[in-house]
mmCIF file of C-alpha atoms in Angstrom:
data_model
loop_
_atom_site.group_PDB
_atom_site.id
_atom_site.type_symbol
_atom_site.label_atom_id
_atom_site.label_comp_id
_atom_site.label_asym_id
_atom_site.label_seq_id
_atom_site.Cartn_x
_atom_site.Cartn_y
_atom_site.Cartn_z
ATOM 1 C CA MET A 1 38.656 1.646 21.269
ATOM 2 C CA LYS A 2 35.198 1.590 22.882
ATOM 3 C CA LYS A 3 34.396 4.966 21.312
ATOM 4 C CA LEU A 4 35.395 3.675 17.892
ATOM 5 C CA ILE A 5 33.166 0.603 18.231
ATOM 6 C CA ALA A 6 30.276 2.745 19.501
ATOM 7 C CA MET A 7 30.663 5.180 16.594
ATOM 8 C CA ALA A 8 30.750 2.287 14.115
ATOM 9 C CA LEU A 9 27.571 0.784 15.592
ATOM 10 C CA ILE A 10 25.800 4.148 15.504
ATOM 11 C CA GLY A 11 26.905 4.648 11.898
ATOM 12 C CA LEU A 12 25.631 1.219 10.872
ATOM 13 C CA THR A 13 22.335 1.786 12.681
ATOM 14 C CA LEU A 14 21.772 5.176 11.049
ATOM 15 C CA ASN A 15 22.738 3.803 7.646
ATOM 16 C CA SER A 16 20.281 0.888 7.870
ATOM 17 C CA PHE A 17 17.577 3.229 9.239
ATOM 18 C CA ALA A 18 18.097 5.624 6.331
ATOM 19 C CA GLN A 19 17.772 2.760 3.868
ATOM 20 C CA THR A 20 14.450 1.613 5.338
ATOM 21 C CA ILE A 21 12.951 5.129 5.193
ATOM 22 C CA ASN A 22 12.211 5.792 1.556
ATOM 23 C CA TRP A 23 10.052 8.717 0.423
ATOM 24 C CA ASN A 24 8.550 6.633 -2.408
ATOM 25 C CA SER A 25 7.161 4.110 0.092
ATOM 26 C CA SER A 26 6.357 6.539 2.918
ATOM 27 C CA PRO A 27 2.714 6.954 4.007
ATOM 28 C CA LEU A 28 3.516 10.680 4.265
ATOM 29 C CA ASN A 29 4.038 10.796 0.488
ATOM 30 C CA TYR A 30 0.766 12.116 -1.009
ATOM 31 C CA GLN A 31 1.029 9.534 -3.792
ATOM 32 C CA ASN A 32 0.547 6.827 -1.122
ATOM 33 C CA SER A 33 -1.888 8.735 1.093
ATOM 34 C CA GLU A 34 -5.510 7.749 1.608
ATOM 35 C CA LEU A 35 -6.258 11.480 1.287
ATOM 36 C CA ASN A 36 -5.309 11.182 -2.391
ATOM 37 C CA TYR A 37 -8.595 10.600 -4.253
ATOM 38 C CA ASN A 38 -6.963 7.902 -6.404
ATOM 39 C CA ASN A 39 -6.372 5.879 -3.212
ATOM 40 C CA SER A 40 -9.668 6.677 -1.514
ATOM 41 C CA PRO A 41 -12.531 4.220 -1.052
ATOM 42 C CA LEU A 42 -14.768 7.122 -2.184
ATOM 43 C CA ASN A 43 -13.341 6.694 -5.697
ATOM 44 C CA TYR A 44 -15.698 4.301 -7.517
ATOM 45 C CA GLN A 45 -12.722 2.414 -8.975
ATOM 46 C CA ASN A 46 -11.795 1.440 -5.396
ATOM 47 C CA SER A 47 -15.326 0.956 -4.073
ATOM 48 C CA PRO A 48 -16.719 -2.426 -3.012
ATOM 49 C CA LEU A 49 -19.838 -1.370 -4.963
ATOM 50 C CA ASN A 50 -17.788 -1.661 -8.164
ATOM 51 C CA TYR A 51 -18.546 -5.180 -9.414
ATOM 52 C CA GLN A 52 -14.874 -5.685 -10.351
ATOM 53 C CA ASN A 53 -14.069 -5.521 -6.615
ATOM 54 C CA SER A 54 -17.097 -7.436 -5.365
ATOM 55 C CA SER A 55 -16.692 -10.691 -3.476
ATOM 56 C CA LEU A 56 -19.695 -11.880 -5.531
ATOM 57 C CA ASN A 57 -17.657 -11.583 -8.746
ATOM 58 C CA TYR A 58 -16.109 -15.035 -9.014
ATOM 59 C CA ASN A 59 -14.203 -14.026 -12.162
ATOM 60 C CA SER A 60 -12.409 -11.229 -10.332
ATOM 61 C CA SER A 61 -8.626 -11.462 -10.340
ATOM 62 C CA ASN A 62 -7.950 -8.787 -7.708
ATOM 63 C CA GLY A 63 -8.982 -10.671 -4.571
ATOM 64 C CA VAL A 64 -6.764 -10.835 -1.490
ATOM 65 C CA TYR A 65 -6.924 -14.084 0.491
ATOM 66 C CA ASP A 66 -5.712 -15.313 3.875
ATOM 67 C CA ASN A 67 -3.678 -18.493 4.384
ATOM 68 C CA SER A 68 -6.878 -20.566 4.609
ATOM 69 C CA GLY A 69 -8.118 -19.367 1.212
ATOM 70 C CA ASN A 70 -10.793 -17.024 2.597
ATOM 71 C CA ARG A 71 -11.223 -13.768 0.716
ATOM 72 C CA ILE A 72 -10.357 -10.899 3.045
ATOM 73 C CA GLY A 73 -10.399 -8.060 0.520
ATOM 74 C CA TYR A 74 -9.268 -6.825 -2.846
ATOM 75 C CA GLU A 75 -6.532 -4.735 -4.421
ATOM 76 C CA VAL A 76 -6.749 -1.931 -6.961
ATOM 77 C CA GLN A 77 -3.893 -0.164 -8.721
ATOM 78 C CA SER A 78 -4.093 3.638 -8.855
ATOM 79 C CA PRO A 79 -3.008 5.642 -11.923
ATOM 80 C CA GLN A 80 0.233 6.573 -10.100
ATOM 81 C CA GLY A 81 1.108 2.886 -9.771
ATOM 82 C CA VAL A 82 0.303 2.469 -6.059
ATOM 83 C CA THR A 83 -1.489 -0.808 -5.355
ATOM 84 C CA ASN A 84 -4.166 -0.161 -2.709
ATOM 85 C CA ILE A 85 -5.433 -3.008 -0.544
ATOM 86 C CA PHE A 86 -9.003 -2.805 0.776
ATOM 87 C CA ASP A 87 -11.002 -5.107 3.009
ATOM 88 C CA ASN A 88 -14.319 -6.454 1.695
ATOM 89 C CA ASN A 89 -16.132 -3.419 3.161
ATOM 90 C CA GLY A 90 -13.987 -0.952 1.200
ATOM 91 C CA ASN A 91 -11.739 0.165 4.071
ATOM 92 C CA ARG A 92 -8.179 0.782 2.899
ATOM 93 C CA ILE A 93 -5.974 -1.508 4.976
ATOM 94 C CA GLY A 94 -2.660 -1.089 3.179
ATOM 95 C CA TYR A 95 -0.775 -0.274 0.038
ATOM 96 C CA SER A 96 2.228 -1.272 -1.987
ATOM 97 C CA PRO A 97 4.094 1.733 -3.393
ATOM 98 C CA SER A 98 4.923 2.168 -7.029
ATOM 99 C CA GLN A 99 8.167 0.532 -8.118
ATOM 100 C CA ARG A 100 8.820 3.422 -10.496
ATOM 101 C CA SER A 101 11.619 5.730 -9.441
ATOM 102 C CA LYS A 102 11.462 9.438 -10.118
#
């Protein structure tokens, strides 16, 4: 009986682990990688020097804010659909993978 319960727990653990690991959201997927030029701060579209991303652009709609309302960065969507999140200095601090399935 103990073996059966242990096997069931291992099966549930592996199943939930497999569901959380998804290639589309993995940082190892080149589509999500910072090494991909579309996600790089070296790409002018993602640069803080681009006025669309500037904290000085008060009409910008891509700002990222903390709970106190302070701007901590900006987000830019790449052509593949990945939303990249950068701090105000242009350092990539995160991403949200594309919701498109292939």
